[in-house]
CSV table of C-alpha atoms in Angstrom, one decimal:
chain,number,residue,atom,x,y,z
A,1163,MET,CA,47.2,-42.8,164.0
A,1164,PRO,CA,50.8,-43.8,163.0
A,1165,PRO,CA,53.5,-43.2,165.7
A,1166,ASN,CA,55.4,-40.0,165.4
A,1167,LYS,CA,59.1,-39.9,164.8
A,1168,ASN,CA,60.1,-39.6,168.5
A,1169,ASP,CA,57.9,-42.6,169.4
A,1170,ARG,CA,59.3,-44.6,166.6
A,1171,MET,CA,62.8,-43.7,167.5
A,1172,ARG,CA,62.2,-44.5,171.2
A,1173,GLY,CA,60.7,-47.9,170.2
A,1174,LEU,CA,63.7,-48.7,168.0
A,1175,LEU,CA,66.2,-47.7,170.7
A,1176,GLU,CA,64.4,-49.9,173.3
A,1177,ALA,CA,64.4,-52.8,170.8
A,1178,ALA,CA,68.1,-52.2,170.1
A,1179,VAL,CA,69.0,-52.2,173.8
A,1180,ALA,CA,67.0,-55.4,174.3
A,1181,LEU,CA,68.9,-57.1,171.4
A,1182,HIS,CA,72.2,-55.8,172.7
A,1183,ARG,CA,71.5,-57.2,176.2
A,1184,ALA,CA,70.6,-60.5,174.6
A,1185,GLY,CA,73.9,-60.6,172.8
A,1186,LYS,CA,72.4,-60.2,169.4
A,1187,LEU,CA,75.0,-57.6,168.5
A,1188,ASP,CA,74.5,-57.5,164.7
A,1189,GLU,CA,70.7,-57.0,165.0
A,1190,ALA,CA,71.2,-54.4,167.7
A,1191,ALA,CA,73.7,-52.5,165.5
A,1192,THR,CA,71.1,-52.5,162.7
A,1193,LYS,CA,68.5,-51.0,165.1
A,1194,TYR,CA,71.0,-48.4,166.4
A,1195,ARG,CA,71.7,-47.4,162.8
A,1196,GLU,CA,68.0,-47.1,162.2
A,1197,VAL,CA,67.7,-44.7,165.2
A,1198,LEU,CA,70.6,-42.7,163.8
A,1199,GLY,CA,68.9,-42.6,160.5
A,1200,LEU,CA,66.0,-40.8,162.2
A,1201,ASP,CA,68.2,-38.6,164.3
A,1202,LYS,CA,71.9,-38.5,163.4
A,1203,ASN,CA,72.7,-36.9,166.8
A,1204,GLN,CA,71.0,-39.5,169.1
A,1205,PRO,CA,73.8,-39.9,171.7
A,1206,ASP,CA,72.6,-43.2,173.3
A,1207,ALA,CA,72.4,-45.0,169.9
A,1208,MET,CA,75.8,-43.5,169.0
A,1209,SER,CA,77.5,-44.7,172.2
A,1210,LEU,CA,76.0,-48.2,172.2
A,1211,LEU,CA,76.7,-48.7,168.5
A,1212,GLY,CA,80.3,-47.6,169.3
A,1213,GLN,CA,80.5,-50.5,171.8
A,1214,ILE,CA,79.5,-53.0,169.2
A,1215,VAL,CA,81.7,-51.5,166.5
A,1216,PHE,CA,84.7,-51.8,168.9
A,1217,GLN,CA,83.8,-55.4,169.6
A,1218,HIS,CA,83.8,-56.0,165.9
A,1219,GLY,CA,87.3,-54.7,165.6
A,1220,ASP,CA,87.0,-51.1,164.5
A,1221,PRO,CA,88.4,-49.0,167.3
A,1222,LYS,CA,88.7,-45.8,165.2
A,1223,GLU,CA,85.0,-45.8,164.2
A,1224,ALA,CA,84.0,-46.7,167.8
A,1225,LEU,CA,86.1,-43.8,169.1
A,1226,ASN,CA,84.4,-41.5,166.6
A,1227,LEU,CA,80.9,-42.6,167.6
A,1228,MET,CA,81.5,-42.6,171.3
A,1229,THR,CA,83.4,-39.3,171.4
A,1230,ARG,CA,80.5,-37.6,169.5
A,1231,ALA,CA,78.0,-39.1,171.8
A,1232,GLN,CA,79.8,-37.8,174.9
A,1233,ALA,CA,80.1,-34.3,173.3
A,1234,LEU,CA,76.3,-34.3,172.8
A,1235,ARG,CA,75.5,-35.6,176.3
A,1236,THR,CA,78.2,-34.3,178.6
A,1237,ASP,CA,75.9,-34.9,181.6
A,1238,SER,CA,75.5,-38.7,181.0
A,1239,PRO,CA,77.6,-40.8,183.4
A,1240,THR,CA,76.9,-43.9,181.3
A,1241,ILE,CA,78.1,-42.4,178.0
A,1242,ALA,CA,81.2,-41.0,179.8
A,1243,PHE,CA,81.9,-44.4,181.3
A,1244,ASN,CA,81.5,-46.1,178.0
A,1245,LEU,CA,84.0,-43.8,176.3
A,1246,GLY,CA,86.3,-44.0,179.3
A,1247,ARG,CA,86.1,-47.8,179.1
A,1248,LEU,CA,87.0,-47.6,175.4
A,1249,HIS,CA,90.1,-45.6,176.1
A,1250,PHE,CA,90.9,-48.1,178.9
A,1251,GLU,CA,90.6,-51.0,176.5
A,1252,MET,CA,92.8,-49.1,173.9
A,1253,ARG,CA,95.3,-48.6,176.7
A,1254,ASP,CA,95.2,-44.8,176.2
A,1255,TRP,CA,95.7,-44.3,179.9
A,1256,ALA,CA,95.7,-40.4,180.0
A,1257,LYS,CA,92.3,-40.2,178.2
A,1258,ALA,CA,90.9,-43.2,180.2
A,1259,ALA,CA,91.8,-41.4,183.4
A,1260,ALA,CA,90.3,-38.1,182.3
A,1261,ILE,CA,87.0,-39.5,181.1
A,1262,ASN,CA,86.6,-42.0,183.9
A,1263,GLU,CA,87.2,-39.1,186.3
A,1264,THR,CA,84.3,-37.3,184.6
A,1265,ALA,CA,82.1,-40.4,184.8
A,1266,ALA,CA,83.0,-40.8,188.5
A,1267,ARG,CA,82.1,-37.2,189.2
A,1268,LEU,CA,78.7,-37.7,187.4
A,1269,ALA,CA,78.0,-40.9,189.2
A,1270,PRO,CA,79.8,-40.7,192.6
A,1271,ASN,CA,78.2,-43.9,193.9
A,1272,ASN,CA,79.3,-46.0,190.9
A,1273,ALA,CA,82.5,-48.0,191.6
A,1274,ALA,CA,83.1,-48.9,187.9
A,1275,PRO,CA,84.5,-45.6,186.7
A,1276,LEU,CA,86.6,-45.3,189.9
A,1277,CYS,CA,88.1,-48.7,189.3
A,1278,ASN,CA,89.0,-47.8,185.7
A,1279,LEU,CA,90.3,-44.4,186.9
A,1280,GLY,CA,92.5,-46.0,189.6
A,1281,ILE,CA,94.0,-48.5,187.2
A,1282,ALA,CA,94.7,-45.8,184.6
A,1283,GLN,CA,96.4,-43.7,187.3
A,1284,ILE,CA,98.7,-46.6,188.1
A,1285,HIS,CA,99.6,-47.0,184.5
A,1286,LEU,CA,100.4,-43.3,184.4
A,1287,GLY,CA,102.9,-43.7,187.2
A,1288,ARG,CA,100.6,-42.4,189.9
A,1289,ALA,CA,100.4,-45.5,192.1
A,1290,ALA,CA,99.6,-43.7,195.3
A,1291,GLU,CA,96.7,-41.8,193.7
A,1292,GLY,CA,95.5,-45.0,192.0
A,1293,GLU,CA,95.6,-46.8,195.3
A,1294,ALA,CA,93.4,-44.1,196.9
A,1295,THR,CA,91.0,-44.2,194.0
A,1296,LEU,CA,90.7,-48.0,194.1
A,1297,ARG,CA,90.1,-47.9,197.8
A,1298,LYS,CA,87.1,-45.6,197.1
A,1299,ALA,CA,85.9,-48.0,194.5
A,1300,LEU,CA,86.2,-50.9,196.9
A,1301,ALA,CA,84.3,-49.0,199.6
A,1302,LEU,CA,81.4,-48.8,197.1
A,1303,ALA,CA,81.7,-52.3,195.7
A,1304,PRO,CA,83.9,-54.6,197.9
A,1305,GLU,CA,83.1,-57.6,195.7
A,1306,ASN,CA,84.7,-56.0,192.6
A,1307,ALA,CA,87.6,-58.3,191.7
A,1308,MET,CA,89.1,-55.9,189.2
A,1309,SER,CA,89.4,-53.2,191.9
A,1310,TRP,CA,91.1,-55.7,194.2
A,1311,SER,CA,93.5,-56.7,191.4
A,1312,GLY,CA,94.2,-53.0,190.7
A,1313,LEU,CA,94.8,-52.4,194.4
A,1314,GLY,CA,97.4,-55.2,194.4
A,1315,LEU,CA,99.1,-53.6,191.3
A,1316,ALA,CA,99.2,-50.3,193.1
A,1317,LEU,CA,100.7,-51.8,196.2
A,1318,ALA,CA,103.3,-53.7,194.3
């Protein structure tokens, strides 16, 4: 019996993620697009394809994909974090702060969105708030160099 659409889509998504983790970005992007060909609203494929599209130099399309993914799966800390990271990389500090705040609320034991939130807060002129946020991040992950660097920026 041939696999049903959901099984095929799940298999393609798993293959895409494996390729992505192996650094085979073009092949992963092809697989993510295949998934989206089966379900144009598959948020995981959208978000992960958005990461690759950004790395290939198309921030506008990456933002489109990742924003749509986050709208479809508002309860996903990973998708929220990925979108927040994109805004962070684009130096859109207000959006980076807002979305990383959402990601931190969805995954309170994950230091990464707190780190990004804290640095965004500093860039928004809220150094004391950024310091407090970065201290929370460091309490969760004391080895995180980026959080230490951000804390230094906040204190400066």
